[in-house]
Amino acid sequence: MAVSRRRFVTSVMAGSALAAASTTELLAAASSPAHAASPPGDVVGKVTVGYQGWFSAPGDSAPIGGWWHWSRDRFQPPSPSNTTIVSWPDTREYTHTYPTAYPNLGNGSPAVLFSSYDQQTVDTHFRWMQEYGCDTAALQRFNPTGDEGPTRDAMTQKVRSAAERYGRKFYIMYDVTDWLTMQSDIKADWTNKMLAHTASSAYARQNGKPVVCIWGFGFSEPSRPFAPGPCLEVVNWFKAQGCYVIGGVPTWWRQGIEDSRPGFLDVYHAFNAISPWMVYRARTVEELDSYYNNVNVGDMADCAARGIDYLPCVMPGDLAGGHRKHGDFYWRHIYNMVRLGSQGLYVSMFDEYNEGNQIAKTSETQATTPAGANIRALDEDGVACSADYYLRITADGGRMLKGQLALTSVRPTQPVVGGQPPNPGGNLAVGRPTQASSQNGPFPASNAVDFDANSYWESSGGSFPQWWQVDLGASYRIGRLVVRLPGGWGARTQTVTVQGSADGSSFATIAAAAGFTFDPATGNIVTRTLPPTTTRYVRLSFSGNTGWPAAQLSQVEVYAATDTPTDTTPPSAPTGLTVTGKSATSVSLAWTASTDNVGVSGYEVRSSGTVVTTGTGTTATVGGLTASTAYTFTVTARDAAGNTSAASNAVTVTTDAPTNADLARGRPTSESSHTQSYGSGNVVDGDANSYWESVNNAFPQWVQVDLGASRTVGRVVLKLPPASAWGTRTQTIAVQGSTDGGSFGTLAGAAGRTFNPATGNQVTITFTAAQTRYVRITVTGNTGWPAGQLSGLEVYAS
């Protein structure tokens, strides 16, 4: 797994290295003949967001396995002591989530997380991009030759599908961190795998060429030790393939100081576009202004003089570090780069919950954050912010970049739409997630809940029916609807049916089709009293418009019924709970729906009294389970008043035995000794060329792996690097096992095990299956080198 680039922080602020960039240099660059900037395309004139897509969870079928990027030990569920994240996502819009070992949220709900490997998750993210004006996604791609490669390959297809579905663009952004064989590998990866995706209508193009970004050339830290020559050769190779190549470069690229190695200027100038890294470089608005004056202005002049597009990185700020200032930091960064005249913006990042600089929907308060986990929510500085706040700032920033919003240093986006937190006694729709059957140009569905009477949603023209809907976030008993168009528009009548749904898929009519007449003389406002109805999703279906051949809305307000009775009646208990499927790590369930005097708002699946997943439908999949283990499940129903039903019938099911996978991959290791940098962790890292080597001339030696729990073990596979340089050798090896790590028994006695490069330098040892947690390989001799040596230790059940 690649080391995250985002933790590299330069030790200086923008004023400390100015001696390296003289005024004469800047004026000379600015006065040089400037080439015309590229015309608008999929990155020039657009907002691009960095997209990791790297979260996984047990039961999601991702090849990487485990809690990838959620946990330090990905084979154990994330918890306050086993985590890699500093921000908590808002999970209300994901249909499939996974239970964790975090404490319940502050409101008592279970702490669940999403998997990027679920197509629904990627679809949700790209729908947000569509709704909030994110034009293009830069899909991060780390060294694909390691164990994360198959998962990253699959994620590319998932991103492609989502981009095609929601009318977004995407391109491949290679990160060369720790990719020491990059120069040859990156070409093979592009030619053999990624090039095929450029056939998609969603693949980003600039100046008619497919876009590729290479992030990391010239950075000074040791994880990117490349010399200028190989880097320049790679850039020119991609350009020869007909690509438009973006360079993700150091902050101080132009001067070759601080985070940049010297001697790389020819590499940087070879790129078609330059995007200097800024994450963690600034923490305050004042520091952003310092960078603007002392770095960005000179960068822009240098790029303009050479016909290079300038696509600077902008960032919301580190939420965990308290940098955000309820949006002021992000807006200042966007404002500075737009007033500079930048050709486009690169937002870092869309979904980087690991380091707190995500713009994707995030927990609003401690009520929706794991209790006591010391994770900051969006209201961390005392200002209430809605979950989509930083997406809304991004949308406004994109409008300002494109000239649709006047340049302004004053943030136009309120932390909570309307200036107040959502209130069930007020407009239930304000700031809530929206969807629509179609969209005309830059008029998304979200405009109808943004509290701006002049922004609006418009469907594609010339065809009816069309629909628009809002998710209220929970079931409410509604009774009034207020619909608006911009005040200056001419009179028109739209034919509208009001519908409702508890689950977002099955809709019933609340109010039959009727003419909604909008008259500018009365403010272009239509108010409708509705029969009191409990619903979560409110949909307006349009069958006609006398003023324009499309459906149009500038504002939709939904209010609770004023006669809502006190509801003390719980729903009926769900019935017919059955198991519909199972695997080694998950169980799928189905049941018959409950009934309620007002309406069922959702269901809770419980195991041993603990809620393990929730949902609004009558099916659920519980993931993150242990193989070969018995679980008992029940289901309860809840209504909008918080009443909980009796439990359903109980079902008991035993998860499947694990597939015959390598039980040792990525697990903790220990050793009797090692020499130089050849530690025991190399035997379980999946890299055939890294290896463990004990100290020399001191037998016996041993290396062992902790499987995490007692498991049935009947076979081990031992490896040395496959290169022919590792000549044939015989090591005298015994296999031992232990359940407690202290007392070891023999699984396979000491014997000569011959490693031959002609047969892959691999030895398989089978033995009578036994329960063991710790597997130890003891070496007492080696004909090829006076030490114990292994590049791979794989452990299997059979």
mmCIF file of N, CA, C and O in Angstrom, residues 741-776:
data_model
loop_
_atom_site.group_PDB
_atom_site.id
_atom_site.type_symbol
_atom_site.label_atom_id
_atom_site.label_comp_id
_atom_site.label_asym_id
_atom_site.label_seq_id
_atom_site.Cartn_x
_atom_site.Cartn_y
_atom_site.Cartn_z
ATOM 1 N N GLY A 741 1.108 -18.397 21.279
ATOM 2 C CA GLY A 741 2.352 -17.703 20.987
ATOM 3 C C GLY A 741 3.476 -18.042 21.938
ATOM 4 O O GLY A 741 4.581 -17.501 21.811
ATOM 5 N N GLY A 742 3.209 -18.945 22.894
ATOM 6 C CA GLY A 742 4.234 -19.307 23.870
ATOM 7 C C GLY A 742 4.698 -20.736 23.725
ATOM 8 O O GLY A 742 5.894 -21.026 23.669
ATOM 9 N N SER A 743 3.743 -21.654 23.672
ATOM 10 C CA SER A 743 4.054 -23.081 23.580
ATOM 11 C C SER A 743 3.796 -23.557 22.158
ATOM 12 O O SER A 743 2.660 -23.479 21.667
ATOM 13 N N PHE A 744 4.851 -24.047 21.476
ATOM 14 C CA PHE A 744 4.744 -24.459 20.082
ATOM 15 C C PHE A 744 4.850 -25.979 19.948
ATOM 16 O O PHE A 744 5.662 -26.628 20.633
ATOM 17 N N GLY A 745 4.006 -26.543 19.068
ATOM 18 C CA GLY A 745 4.090 -27.949 18.724
ATOM 19 C C GLY A 745 4.510 -28.096 17.272
ATOM 20 O O GLY A 745 4.422 -27.150 16.476
ATOM 21 N N THR A 746 4.962 -29.277 16.904
ATOM 22 C CA THR A 746 5.455 -29.513 15.551
ATOM 23 C C THR A 746 4.299 -29.852 14.617
ATOM 24 O O THR A 746 3.505 -30.749 14.888
ATOM 25 N N LEU A 747 4.208 -29.116 13.510
ATOM 26 C CA LEU A 747 3.243 -29.420 12.456
ATOM 27 C C LEU A 747 3.903 -30.220 11.335
ATOM 28 O O LEU A 747 3.278 -31.113 10.771
ATOM 29 N N ALA A 748 5.149 -29.902 11.011
ATOM 30 C CA ALA A 748 5.925 -30.644 10.011
ATOM 31 C C ALA A 748 7.377 -30.641 10.477
ATOM 32 O O ALA A 748 7.946 -29.581 10.739
ATOM 33 N N GLY A 749 7.958 -31.834 10.597
ATOM 34 C CA GLY A 749 9.302 -31.953 11.135
ATOM 35 C C GLY A 749 10.370 -31.368 10.233
ATOM 36 O O GLY A 749 10.150 -31.106 9.042
ATOM 37 N N ALA A 750 11.556 -31.156 10.831
ATOM 38 C CA ALA A 750 12.675 -30.583 10.092
ATOM 39 C C ALA A 750 13.070 -31.480 8.927
ATOM 40 O O ALA A 750 13.210 -32.706 9.085
ATOM 41 N N ALA A 751 13.249 -30.894 7.761
ATOM 42 C CA ALA A 751 13.648 -31.633 6.570
ATOM 43 C C ALA A 751 14.234 -30.653 5.581
ATOM 44 O O ALA A 751 13.983 -29.442 5.648
ATOM 45 N N GLY A 752 15.033 -31.162 4.639
ATOM 46 C CA GLY A 752 15.597 -30.307 3.608
ATOM 47 C C GLY A 752 14.527 -29.893 2.609
ATOM 48 O O GLY A 752 13.842 -30.754 2.037
ATOM 49 N N ARG A 753 14.364 -28.619 2.424
ATOM 50 C CA ARG A 753 13.364 -28.086 1.484
ATOM 51 C C ARG A 753 14.133 -27.354 0.381
ATOM 52 O O ARG A 753 14.808 -26.354 0.644
ATOM 53 N N THR A 754 14.035 -27.851 -0.857
ATOM 54 C CA THR A 754 14.839 -27.333 -1.949
ATOM 55 C C THR A 754 14.081 -26.273 -2.735
ATOM 56 O O THR A 754 12.973 -26.520 -3.232
ATOM 57 N N PHE A 755 14.687 -25.088 -2.837
ATOM 58 C CA PHE A 755 14.148 -23.982 -3.614
ATOM 59 C C PHE A 755 14.913 -23.907 -4.929
ATOM 60 O O PHE A 755 16.130 -23.731 -4.928
ATOM 61 N N ASN A 756 14.194 -24.047 -6.054
ATOM 62 C CA ASN A 756 14.817 -24.094 -7.368
ATOM 63 C C ASN A 756 14.186 -23.020 -8.254
ATOM 64 O O ASN A 756 12.970 -23.019 -8.456
ATOM 65 N N PRO A 757 14.957 -22.054 -8.767
ATOM 66 C CA PRO A 757 14.365 -21.005 -9.610
ATOM 67 C C PRO A 757 13.675 -21.568 -10.846
ATOM 68 O O PRO A 757 12.759 -20.936 -11.390
ATOM 69 N N ALA A 758 14.072 -22.761 -11.289
ATOM 70 C CA ALA A 758 13.431 -23.357 -12.465
ATOM 71 C C ALA A 758 11.979 -23.717 -12.187
ATOM 72 O O ALA A 758 11.165 -23.827 -13.119
ATOM 73 N N THR A 759 11.629 -23.901 -10.927
ATOM 74 C CA THR A 759 10.236 -24.216 -10.550
ATOM 75 C C THR A 759 9.652 -23.112 -9.672
ATOM 76 O O THR A 759 8.771 -23.364 -8.847
ATOM 77 N N GLY A 760 10.152 -21.893 -9.817
ATOM 78 C CA GLY A 760 9.572 -20.745 -9.137
ATOM 79 C C GLY A 760 10.115 -20.470 -7.755
ATOM 80 O O GLY A 760 9.576 -19.625 -7.039
ATOM 81 N N ASN A 761 11.203 -21.162 -7.336
ATOM 82 C CA ASN A 761 11.768 -20.954 -5.994
ATOM 83 C C ASN A 761 10.687 -21.048 -4.914
ATOM 84 O O ASN A 761 10.576 -20.203 -4.030
ATOM 85 N N GLN A 762 9.879 -22.102 -4.991
ATOM 86 C CA GLN A 762 8.720 -22.240 -4.118
ATOM 87 C C GLN A 762 8.645 -23.657 -3.572
ATOM 88 O O GLN A 762 8.904 -24.625 -4.281
ATOM 89 N N VAL A 763 8.294 -23.782 -2.292
ATOM 90 C CA VAL A 763 8.166 -25.091 -1.630
ATOM 91 C C VAL A 763 6.814 -25.158 -0.944
ATOM 92 O O VAL A 763 6.419 -24.205 -0.246
ATOM 93 N N THR A 764 6.096 -26.249 -1.130
ATOM 94 C CA THR A 764 4.813 -26.473 -0.456
ATOM 95 C C THR A 764 4.974 -27.589 0.567
ATOM 96 O O THR A 764 5.522 -28.659 0.258
ATOM 97 N N ILE A 765 4.511 -27.335 1.788
ATOM 98 C CA ILE A 765 4.590 -28.328 2.864
ATOM 99 C C ILE A 765 3.174 -28.592 3.366
ATOM 100 O O ILE A 765 2.491 -27.662 3.815
ATOM 101 N N THR A 766 2.713 -29.820 3.267
ATOM 102 C CA THR A 766 1.392 -30.186 3.781
ATOM 103 C C THR A 766 1.564 -31.039 5.030
ATOM 104 O O THR A 766 2.578 -31.724 5.216
ATOM 105 N N PHE A 767 0.553 -31.003 5.898
ATOM 106 C CA PHE A 767 0.609 -31.735 7.153
ATOM 107 C C PHE A 767 -0.815 -31.939 7.658
ATOM 108 O O PHE A 767 -1.787 -31.396 7.102
ATOM 109 N N THR A 768 -0.956 -32.730 8.701
ATOM 110 C CA THR A 768 -2.269 -32.980 9.280
ATOM 111 C C THR A 768 -2.853 -31.676 9.799
ATOM 112 O O THR A 768 -2.211 -30.953 10.568
ATOM 113 N N ALA A 769 -4.085 -31.363 9.350
ATOM 114 C CA ALA A 769 -4.702 -30.096 9.722
ATOM 115 C C ALA A 769 -4.826 -29.972 11.238
ATOM 116 O O ALA A 769 -5.170 -30.945 11.928
ATOM 117 N N ALA A 770 -4.546 -28.784 11.744
ATOM 118 C CA ALA A 770 -4.604 -28.539 13.185
ATOM 119 C C ALA A 770 -5.069 -27.114 13.435
ATOM 120 O O ALA A 770 -4.929 -26.237 12.586
ATOM 121 N N GLN A 771 -5.617 -26.898 14.628
ATOM 122 C CA GLN A 771 -6.005 -25.548 15.044
ATOM 123 C C GLN A 771 -4.777 -24.811 15.569
ATOM 124 O O GLN A 771 -4.119 -25.288 16.489
ATOM 125 N N THR A 772 -4.484 -23.667 14.969
ATOM 126 C CA THR A 772 -3.334 -22.897 15.425
ATOM 127 C C THR A 772 -3.551 -21.429 15.102
ATOM 128 O O THR A 772 -4.278 -21.092 14.168
ATOM 129 N N ARG A 773 -2.949 -20.577 15.910
ATOM 130 C CA ARG A 773 -3.004 -19.132 15.643
ATOM 131 C C ARG A 773 -1.659 -18.628 15.148
ATOM 132 O O ARG A 773 -1.599 -17.794 14.254
ATOM 133 N N TYR A 774 -0.580 -19.113 15.725
ATOM 134 C CA TYR A 774 0.772 -18.683 15.356
ATOM 135 C C TYR A 774 1.440 -19.792 14.556
ATOM 136 O O TYR A 774 1.478 -20.952 15.007
ATOM 137 N N VAL A 775 1.948 -19.467 13.373
ATOM 138 C CA VAL A 775 2.676 -20.430 12.547
ATOM 139 C C VAL A 775 4.124 -19.968 12.476
ATOM 140 O O VAL A 775 4.407 -18.835 12.082
ATOM 141 N N ARG A 776 5.046 -20.863 12.894
ATOM 142 C CA ARG A 776 6.464 -20.526 12.942
ATOM 143 C C ARG A 776 7.248 -21.412 11.983
ATOM 144 O O ARG A 776 7.064 -22.637 11.955
#
